[in-house]
Amino acid sequence: MLIFTNEDDPFSAITGAVKTDMIRTTIQRAKDAQDLGLSIELLPLSRPDEEFNVSLFYADLIGLDGAEITEYLPSAGEKLEDMTDQLRKRMMKKRRVKTLSFAITNDVCIEVNTYALTRPTTPGTITWLDSVSNIPLKTERSFICNDTGALLQDPQMRFQMYNDTVVKFSVRELSEVKRVSSHHLRLIGFKPLDCLKDYHNLRPSTFIYPSDEHIFGSTRVFVALHSSMLRLGRFALAFYGNPTRPQLVALVAQEEVTSSAGQVEPPGMHMIYLPYSDDIRYPEEVHVTSDEAPRATDEQIKKASSLLKRIDLKNFSVCQFANPALQRHYGILEALALGEDEMPDIKDETLPDEEGLARPGVVKAIDEFKASVYGENYDQEEAEAAAAKASRGDASKKRKAITDAASLKSAAYDWAELADNGKLKDMTVVELKSYLTAHDLPISGKKEALISRILTHLGK
């Protein structure tokens, strides 16, 4: 148990016998917990105007006496600094994704680093281990001849189908074909910011920042370009010669934002990946006249507005919600590492607030909105429709069972041979009906009508 406090006398507001009794009870409970194996550590936080006095209360709580009291405060300060080593947590490394050369003109080229600010977090890469020795395994890929089963070397040729023709490439030729641009990033021109639409963003942007590590003066050129783009309200259109998929990108300058706590947004540029003309889909337009289009009434809009106000999420932020799948993954790993028998219960913060939705005001708003849209008897009609659907499902299952049984019984006879030999008249009505049921034919009528129906189905 770690206690962080700047209050050296937690019972200072109480006096007399009550204070003495509270201190005695608290110290006794702490000793009982320590006897059960619980460790209690005090991490005092000193106030600016006075020093933390351990001897007032906490010395007896954690069992300090004599010289231990004077030596405790310096050691507690060291413990507070080492807390990052004691806490179990996963830290994301702040590192650049890659370094790019940014060609502004044929004669001016600067160096920039790229950073991924927002990316989905994954559980991590799986490492395969040997089941006996627990040693990490190395994965290798081999090519096997389909005819002889012999191991082959890596194929020296690649092929691509074009116009029903196999076009072959060597590894070197394929590398040359994919090398579209000599520079990683090449400036094309500038456009006003209002030309950049929301639907132009294909995936999360990449943040770029200048670097003087290999090309001296890159920061100075980048700052001049960055300031001009902010002042004129323009973005830079560039070509990103990615080996896997060359793309057009928009470089949008971001101004530095600071607060009393420090830097909130860093200065730099966001590299937004733009679509090609082939990437934009144009769905078919559905022309609906005003008479056919459903319209909400004023009463329905009023009830919907009341419902929205009732379940409004105040001060909402995505940072309040942890990924439940990741939390469960890390919880299981921690339990396995610590040798715990029970897996931890992970609280899924993405589930609806059942307690909040059960409040009388919210329930009333939901019922009124539902009644305004679907009518007063919607719940009863929905229940009746569900019951009818279940009934139809049961009837369908029953018919299928009857058909399966008839098919099984009908399969025991060679009906074509019986028809050719004129022996259908010797069959019973039940046997004749089994054939008709198996083939979804009517089973009404006398025996002669059943035989005629079977002969017609057999084409006799």
Coordinates of C-alpha atoms in Angstrom, one line a residue:
M1 CA 0.0 0.0 0.0
L2 CA 1.5 3.3 -1.1
I3 CA 0.4 6.4 0.8
F4 CA 0.9 9.8 -1.0
T5 CA 0.1 12.7 1.4
N6 CA 1.3 16.2 2.4
E7 CA -0.8 16.0 5.6
D8 CA 1.5 14.9 8.5
D9 CA -1.4 15.0 11.0
P10 CA -4.5 13.5 9.4
F11 CA -6.6 13.9 12.6
S12 CA -5.7 17.5 13.3
A13 CA -9.3 18.6 13.1
I14 CA -10.3 16.3 15.9
T15 CA -9.5 16.8 19.6
G16 CA -9.8 15.0 22.9
A17 CA -10.7 11.4 23.5
V18 CA -12.1 11.0 20.0
K19 CA -8.8 11.8 18.4
T20 CA -6.9 9.4 20.6
D21 CA -9.4 6.6 19.9
M22 CA -9.2 7.3 16.1
I23 CA -5.4 7.2 16.1
R24 CA -5.3 4.0 18.2
T25 CA -7.8 2.2 15.9
T26 CA -6.0 3.2 12.7
I27 CA -2.6 2.1 14.0
Q28 CA -4.0 -1.2 15.2
R29 CA -5.6 -1.9 11.8
A30 CA -2.3 -1.1 10.0
K31 CA -0.5 -3.5 12.3
D32 CA -3.1 -6.2 11.6
A33 CA -2.7 -5.6 7.9
Q34 CA 1.1 -5.9 8.2
D35 CA 0.7 -9.2 10.1
L36 CA -1.2 -10.5 7.1
G37 CA 1.6 -9.7 4.7
L38 CA 0.6 -6.3 3.5
S39 CA 3.4 -3.8 3.1
I40 CA 2.7 -0.1 3.8
E41 CA 5.0 2.6 2.3
L42 CA 4.7 6.3 3.1
L43 CA 5.7 8.8 0.3
P44 CA 5.5 12.2 2.0
L45 CA 5.0 15.3 -0.1
S46 CA 6.4 18.3 1.7
R47 CA 4.6 21.7 1.6
P48 CA 6.5 24.8 0.4
D49 CA 6.5 26.5 3.8
E50 CA 7.0 23.6 6.2
E51 CA 8.7 20.2 6.4
F52 CA 6.7 16.9 6.7
N53 CA 6.8 15.8 10.4
V54 CA 6.7 12.0 10.4
S55 CA 6.8 11.7 14.2
L56 CA 3.3 13.2 14.6
F57 CA 1.4 10.1 13.3
Y58 CA 3.0 8.1 10.5
A59 CA 6.0 6.9 12.5
D60 CA 3.7 4.7 14.7
L61 CA 1.7 3.7 11.6
I62 CA 4.6 2.2 9.7
G63 CA 6.7 1.2 12.7
L64 CA 9.6 3.8 12.9
D65 CA 11.5 4.8 16.0
G66 CA 14.6 6.7 17.0
A67 CA 17.2 7.2 14.3
E68 CA 14.9 5.7 11.7
I69 CA 12.7 8.7 11.8
T70 CA 15.5 11.2 10.8
E71 CA 16.7 8.9 8.1
Y72 CA 13.3 8.2 6.6
L73 CA 12.6 11.5 4.8
P74 CA 15.7 11.4 2.5
S75 CA 15.1 7.7 1.6
A76 CA 11.4 8.5 1.0
G77 CA 12.5 11.2 -1.6
E78 CA 14.6 8.6 -3.4
K79 CA 11.7 6.2 -3.4
L80 CA 9.4 8.8 -5.0
E81 CA 11.9 9.4 -7.8
D82 CA 12.1 5.6 -8.4
M83 CA 8.3 5.2 -8.6
T84 CA 8.5 4.9 -12.4
D85 CA 10.5 1.7 -12.1
Q86 CA 8.0 0.2 -9.6
L87 CA 4.8 0.9 -11.5
R88 CA 3.7 -1.7 -14.1
K89 CA 2.7 0.2 -17.2
R90 CA 3.2 0.2 -21.0
M91 CA 5.0 3.3 -22.4
M92 CA 4.9 4.2 -26.0
K93 CA 8.3 5.1 -27.4
K94 CA 8.5 8.6 -28.9
R95 CA 10.5 7.9 -32.0
R96 CA 10.5 8.9 -35.7
V97 CA 9.0 6.7 -38.3
K98 CA 11.5 7.5 -41.0
T99 CA 13.6 10.3 -42.4
L100 CA 12.7 11.8 -45.8
S101 CA 14.4 14.2 -48.2
F102 CA 12.1 17.0 -49.2
A103 CA 12.9 18.4 -52.6
I104 CA 11.5 21.9 -52.8
T105 CA 13.2 22.8 -56.1
N106 CA 15.8 21.0 -58.3
D107 CA 18.5 22.8 -56.3
V108 CA 17.0 23.0 -52.8
C109 CA 16.5 19.8 -50.8
I110 CA 16.0 19.6 -47.0
E111 CA 15.7 16.8 -44.5
V112 CA 12.5 16.1 -42.4
N113 CA 11.6 13.5 -39.9
T114 CA 8.1 11.8 -39.9
Y115 CA 6.1 10.9 -36.8
A116 CA 2.9 9.0 -36.3
L117 CA 0.7 11.0 -33.9
T118 CA -2.4 8.8 -34.0
R119 CA -2.4 5.1 -34.7
P120 CA -4.5 2.2 -33.5
T121 CA -2.7 0.3 -30.6
T122 CA -2.3 -3.4 -31.2
P123 CA -1.5 -6.1 -28.6
G124 CA 2.0 -6.7 -30.0
T125 CA 3.8 -9.2 -32.1
I126 CA 3.4 -12.9 -31.2
T127 CA 6.7 -14.8 -30.7
W128 CA 6.5 -18.6 -31.4
L129 CA 8.3 -20.8 -28.9
D130 CA 9.4 -24.4 -28.9
S131 CA 7.0 -26.5 -26.8
V132 CA 9.9 -28.4 -25.1
S133 CA 12.8 -26.0 -24.7
N134 CA 10.8 -22.7 -24.7
I135 CA 13.4 -21.2 -27.1
P136 CA 12.1 -18.7 -29.7
L137 CA 11.6 -20.2 -33.1
K138 CA 12.9 -18.8 -36.4
T139 CA 10.4 -18.8 -39.3
E140 CA 11.7 -19.7 -42.8
R141 CA 9.9 -20.0 -46.1
S142 CA 10.8 -22.6 -48.7
F143 CA 9.6 -23.2 -52.3
I144 CA 8.7 -26.8 -53.2
C145 CA 8.4 -28.1 -56.7
N146 CA 4.8 -29.2 -57.4
D147 CA 5.9 -32.1 -59.6
T148 CA 8.9 -33.6 -57.7
G149 CA 8.5 -32.2 -54.2
A150 CA 12.1 -31.0 -54.2
L151 CA 13.2 -27.8 -52.5
L152 CA 13.7 -24.9 -54.8
Q153 CA 15.7 -21.7 -54.6
D154 CA 13.9 -18.3 -54.4
P155 CA 12.3 -17.6 -57.8
Q156 CA 14.4 -15.3 -59.9
M157 CA 11.5 -14.2 -62.0
R158 CA 8.1 -12.6 -61.1
F159 CA 5.2 -12.4 -63.5
Q160 CA 2.1 -10.2 -63.9
M161 CA -1.0 -11.0 -66.0
Y162 CA -1.7 -8.3 -68.6
N163 CA -4.3 -8.7 -71.3
D164 CA -4.3 -12.5 -70.8
T165 CA -0.6 -12.5 -71.3
V166 CA 2.1 -13.5 -68.7
V167 CA 4.6 -10.7 -68.5
K168 CA 7.8 -11.8 -66.7
F169 CA 10.1 -9.6 -64.6
S170 CA 13.4 -10.2 -63.0
V171 CA 13.8 -9.0 -59.4
R172 CA 16.0 -6.2 -60.6
E173 CA 13.5 -5.1 -63.3
L174 CA 10.7 -5.2 -60.8
S175 CA 12.6 -3.0 -58.4
E176 CA 13.3 -0.4 -61.2
V177 CA 9.6 -0.4 -62.2
K178 CA 8.5 0.4 -58.6
R179 CA 11.1 3.2 -58.2
V180 CA 8.9 6.0 -59.4
S181 CA 10.6 9.0 -57.8
S182 CA 14.3 9.7 -57.0
H183 CA 13.3 11.8 -54.0
H184 CA 11.1 10.7 -51.1
L185 CA 9.1 13.9 -51.1
R186 CA 8.9 16.4 -54.0
L187 CA 7.0 19.7 -53.9
I188 CA 4.6 20.3 -56.8
G189 CA 2.9 23.6 -55.8
F190 CA 0.6 25.5 -53.4
K191 CA -3.2 25.7 -53.2
P192 CA -5.6 27.7 -50.9
L193 CA -6.7 25.7 -47.8
D194 CA -10.4 25.8 -48.8
C195 CA -9.5 23.5 -51.7
L196 CA -8.7 20.7 -49.3
K197 CA -11.9 18.8 -48.5
D198 CA -12.6 16.5 -45.6
Y199 CA -13.2 13.5 -47.9
H200 CA -9.6 13.9 -49.4
N201 CA -8.2 12.4 -46.2
L202 CA -7.5 8.7 -46.9
R203 CA -6.0 7.7 -43.6
P204 CA -4.4 9.3 -40.4
S205 CA -1.9 12.0 -41.3
T206 CA 1.8 11.9 -40.7
F207 CA 3.5 14.7 -38.8
I208 CA 6.8 16.1 -40.3
Y209 CA 9.4 18.1 -38.5
P210 CA 12.8 19.4 -39.9
S211 CA 16.1 17.9 -39.0
D212 CA 19.7 19.2 -39.5
E213 CA 21.3 15.8 -38.8
H214 CA 22.5 15.2 -42.4
I215 CA 21.5 18.4 -44.3
F216 CA 22.5 21.5 -42.5
G217 CA 20.1 24.4 -42.8
S218 CA 17.0 22.3 -43.2
T219 CA 15.3 23.9 -40.2
R220 CA 15.8 27.4 -41.5
V221 CA 14.3 26.6 -44.9
F222 CA 11.4 24.6 -43.3
V223 CA 10.6 27.5 -40.9
A224 CA 10.5 30.0 -43.7
L225 CA 8.2 27.8 -45.7
H226 CA 6.0 27.0 -42.7
S227 CA 5.6 30.7 -41.8
S228 CA 4.7 31.7 -45.3
M229 CA 2.1 29.0 -45.6
L230 CA 0.5 30.1 -42.3
R231 CA 0.5 33.7 -43.3
L232 CA -1.0 33.2 -46.8
G233 CA -3.4 30.4 -45.7
R234 CA -2.1 27.8 -48.2
F235 CA -1.1 24.2 -48.2
A236 CA 1.6 22.5 -50.2
L237 CA 0.8 19.8 -52.7
A238 CA 3.6 17.3 -53.0
F239 CA 4.4 13.8 -54.4
Y240 CA 5.4 11.2 -52.0
G241 CA 7.5 8.5 -53.8
N242 CA 6.6 5.7 -51.5
P243 CA 8.1 2.4 -52.9
T244 CA 4.9 0.5 -52.2
R245 CA 2.3 3.1 -53.3
P246 CA 3.4 6.5 -54.6
Q247 CA 0.9 9.1 -53.5
L248 CA -0.1 12.7 -53.7
V249 CA 0.0 14.4 -50.3
A250 CA -1.0 17.7 -48.9
L251 CA 1.3 19.4 -46.4
V252 CA -0.7 21.5 -44.0
A253 CA 1.2 23.8 -41.6
Q254 CA 0.3 23.6 -37.9
E255 CA 1.0 26.6 -35.7
E256 CA 2.5 26.1 -32.2
V257 CA 0.0 26.2 -29.4
T258 CA 1.2 26.8 -25.8
S259 CA -0.4 27.1 -22.4
S260 CA 0.7 27.7 -18.8
A261 CA 1.5 24.0 -18.5
G262 CA 3.8 24.1 -21.6
Q263 CA 3.5 23.1 -25.3
V264 CA 0.1 21.8 -26.3
E265 CA 0.6 21.5 -30.1
P266 CA 4.1 21.4 -31.7
P267 CA 4.9 23.5 -34.8
G268 CA 5.3 21.5 -38.0
M269 CA 3.3 20.1 -40.9
H270 CA 0.7 17.4 -41.3
M271 CA 1.2 15.2 -44.4
I272 CA -2.3 14.3 -45.5
Y273 CA -2.6 11.4 -48.0
L274 CA -4.8 12.4 -50.9
P275 CA -6.8 10.1 -53.2
Y276 CA -6.3 9.6 -56.9
S277 CA -9.2 10.0 -59.2
D278 CA -9.6 6.2 -59.3
D279 CA -9.9 6.1 -55.5
I280 CA -13.0 8.3 -55.3
R281 CA -16.3 6.3 -55.6
Y282 CA -19.4 8.0 -57.0
P283 CA -22.5 6.1 -55.8
E284 CA -25.7 6.2 -57.8
E285 CA -27.9 9.1 -57.0
V286 CA -31.4 8.2 -55.8
H287 CA -33.9 10.9 -56.8
V288 CA -36.8 11.0 -54.4
T289 CA -39.6 13.5 -54.6
S290 CA -40.6 15.5 -51.6
D291 CA -44.0 13.6 -51.4
E292 CA -42.2 10.2 -51.1
A293 CA -39.5 11.3 -48.7
P294 CA -40.4 10.7 -45.0
R295 CA -40.5 13.8 -42.9
A296 CA -40.5 14.0 -39.1
T297 CA -43.3 16.0 -37.5
D298 CA -42.7 19.0 -35.2
E299 CA -43.8 16.8 -32.2
Q300 CA -41.3 14.1 -33.1
I301 CA -38.5 16.6 -33.5
K302 CA -39.4 18.1 -30.1
K303 CA -39.3 14.7 -28.4
A304 CA -36.0 13.8 -30.0
S305 CA -34.5 17.1 -28.8
S306 CA -35.7 16.4 -25.3
L307 CA -34.1 12.9 -25.4
L308 CA -30.8 14.3 -26.6
K309 CA -30.7 16.8 -23.8
R310 CA -31.4 14.0 -21.2
I311 CA -28.5 11.7 -22.3
D312 CA -26.0 14.4 -23.3
L313 CA -22.4 13.4 -22.5
K314 CA -20.9 16.4 -20.7
N315 CA -17.2 17.0 -21.0
F316 CA -16.8 14.0 -23.4
S317 CA -13.3 13.0 -24.5
V318 CA -12.1 9.9 -26.3
C319 CA -9.2 9.9 -23.8
Q320 CA -11.8 8.7 -21.1
F321 CA -12.2 5.3 -22.8
A322 CA -9.7 2.5 -22.7
N323 CA -9.7 -0.2 -25.3
P324 CA -11.4 -3.1 -23.5
A325 CA -9.8 -5.8 -25.7
L326 CA -6.3 -4.4 -25.0
Q327 CA -7.0 -4.0 -21.3
R328 CA -8.1 -7.7 -21.1
H329 CA -5.0 -8.8 -23.1
Y330 CA -2.7 -6.9 -20.7
G331 CA -4.6 -8.1 -17.7
I332 CA -4.2 -11.8 -18.7
L333 CA -0.5 -11.3 -19.4
E334 CA -0.1 -9.7 -16.0
A335 CA -2.0 -12.6 -14.3
L336 CA 0.1 -15.2 -16.1
A337 CA 3.4 -13.4 -15.3
L338 CA 2.5 -13.1 -11.6
G339 CA 1.2 -16.7 -11.4
E340 CA -2.3 -15.6 -10.4
D341 CA -5.1 -18.3 -10.6
E342 CA -8.0 -15.9 -11.4
M343 CA -8.1 -13.7 -14.5
P344 CA -8.9 -10.1 -13.7
D345 CA -12.3 -8.6 -14.4
I346 CA -11.9 -5.8 -16.9
K347 CA -14.4 -2.9 -16.8
D348 CA -15.7 -2.2 -20.3
E349 CA -16.2 1.6 -20.3
T350 CA -17.7 1.4 -23.8
L351 CA -20.9 -0.3 -22.6
P352 CA -24.0 1.9 -22.1
D353 CA -24.6 3.5 -18.7
E354 CA -27.4 1.3 -17.5
E355 CA -27.8 3.2 -14.3
G356 CA -28.0 6.5 -16.1
L357 CA -30.4 5.2 -18.7
A358 CA -32.7 3.9 -15.9
R359 CA -33.2 7.4 -14.4
P360 CA -37.0 8.3 -14.4
G361 CA -36.4 11.4 -16.6
V362 CA -34.4 9.5 -19.2
V363 CA -36.9 6.6 -19.3
K364 CA -39.8 9.0 -19.7
A365 CA -38.0 10.8 -22.6
I366 CA -37.3 7.5 -24.3
D367 CA -40.9 6.3 -24.0
E368 CA -42.3 9.6 -25.3
F369 CA -39.9 9.7 -28.3
K370 CA -40.7 6.0 -29.1
A371 CA -44.5 6.7 -28.8
S372 CA -44.3 9.8 -31.1
V373 CA -42.5 7.8 -33.8
Y374 CA -44.0 4.3 -33.6
G375 CA -47.3 4.9 -31.8
E376 CA -48.7 4.0 -28.4
N377 CA -49.1 0.2 -29.1
Y378 CA -45.7 -0.3 -30.6
D379 CA -44.4 -2.6 -27.9
Q380 CA -47.5 -4.8 -28.1
E381 CA -47.3 -5.0 -31.9
E382 CA -43.6 -5.8 -31.8
A383 CA -44.2 -8.6 -29.3
E384 CA -47.1 -10.0 -31.4
A385 CA -44.8 -9.8 -34.5
A386 CA -42.0 -11.6 -32.7
A387 CA -44.4 -14.3 -31.5
A388 CA -45.8 -14.8 -35.1
K389 CA -42.3 -15.0 -36.5
A390 CA -41.4 -17.6 -33.9
S391 CA -44.5 -19.6 -34.7
R392 CA -43.7 -19.5 -38.4
G393 CA -40.2 -20.7 -37.6
D394 CA -41.5 -23.6 -35.6
A395 CA -43.9 -24.5 -38.4
S396 CA -41.1 -24.4 -40.9
K397 CA -38.9 -26.6 -38.8
K398 CA -41.8 -29.1 -38.5
R399 CA -42.4 -29.1 -42.3
K400 CA -38.7 -29.7 -42.8
A401 CA -38.6 -32.6 -40.4
I402 CA -41.6 -34.2 -42.3
T403 CA -39.9 -33.6 -45.6
D404 CA -36.6 -35.2 -44.4
A405 CA -38.4 -38.2 -43.1
A406 CA -40.4 -38.7 -46.4
S407 CA -37.2 -38.3 -48.4
L408 CA -35.5 -41.0 -46.3
K409 CA -38.4 -43.3 -46.8
S410 CA -38.8 -42.6 -50.5
A411 CA -35.1 -43.2 -51.2
A412 CA -35.7 -46.9 -50.3
Y413 CA -37.5 -47.5 -53.6
D414 CA -36.5 -47.3 -57.3
W415 CA -39.5 -45.3 -58.5
A416 CA -38.5 -45.2 -62.1
E417 CA -38.3 -49.0 -62.2
L418 CA -41.6 -49.4 -60.4
A419 CA -43.2 -47.1 -62.9
D420 CA -41.8 -48.9 -65.9
N421 CA -43.0 -52.3 -64.5
G422 CA -46.4 -51.0 -63.6
K423 CA -46.0 -51.8 -59.9
L424 CA -47.0 -48.4 -58.6
K425 CA -50.6 -49.7 -58.1
D426 CA -49.2 -52.3 -55.7
M427 CA -47.7 -49.5 -53.4
T428 CA -49.7 -48.3 -50.4
V429 CA -51.1 -44.7 -50.3
V430 CA -48.6 -43.9 -47.5
E431 CA -45.7 -45.0 -49.6
L432 CA -46.9 -43.0 -52.6
K433 CA -47.4 -39.9 -50.5
S434 CA -43.8 -40.2 -49.2
Y435 CA -42.5 -39.7 -52.8
L436 CA -44.8 -36.7 -53.3
T437 CA -43.9 -35.1 -50.0
A438 CA -40.2 -35.6 -50.7
H439 CA -40.6 -33.7 -54.0
D440 CA -42.9 -31.0 -52.7
L441 CA -45.9 -32.2 -54.7
P442 CA -49.6 -32.2 -53.6
I443 CA -50.7 -35.2 -51.7
S444 CA -54.4 -34.8 -52.0
G445 CA -56.7 -37.1 -54.0
K446 CA -57.3 -40.8 -54.4
K447 CA -54.7 -43.4 -55.2
E448 CA -55.1 -43.2 -58.9
A449 CA -54.5 -39.4 -58.8
L450 CA -51.4 -39.9 -56.7
I451 CA -50.0 -42.5 -59.2
S452 CA -50.8 -40.1 -62.1
R453 CA -49.0 -37.3 -60.3
I454 CA -45.9 -39.5 -59.8
L455 CA -45.8 -40.6 -63.4
T456 CA -46.1 -37.0 -64.6
H457 CA -43.2 -36.0 -62.3
L458 CA -41.1 -39.0 -63.6
G459 CA -41.9 -38.1 -67.2
K460 CA -43.6 -41.4 -67.9

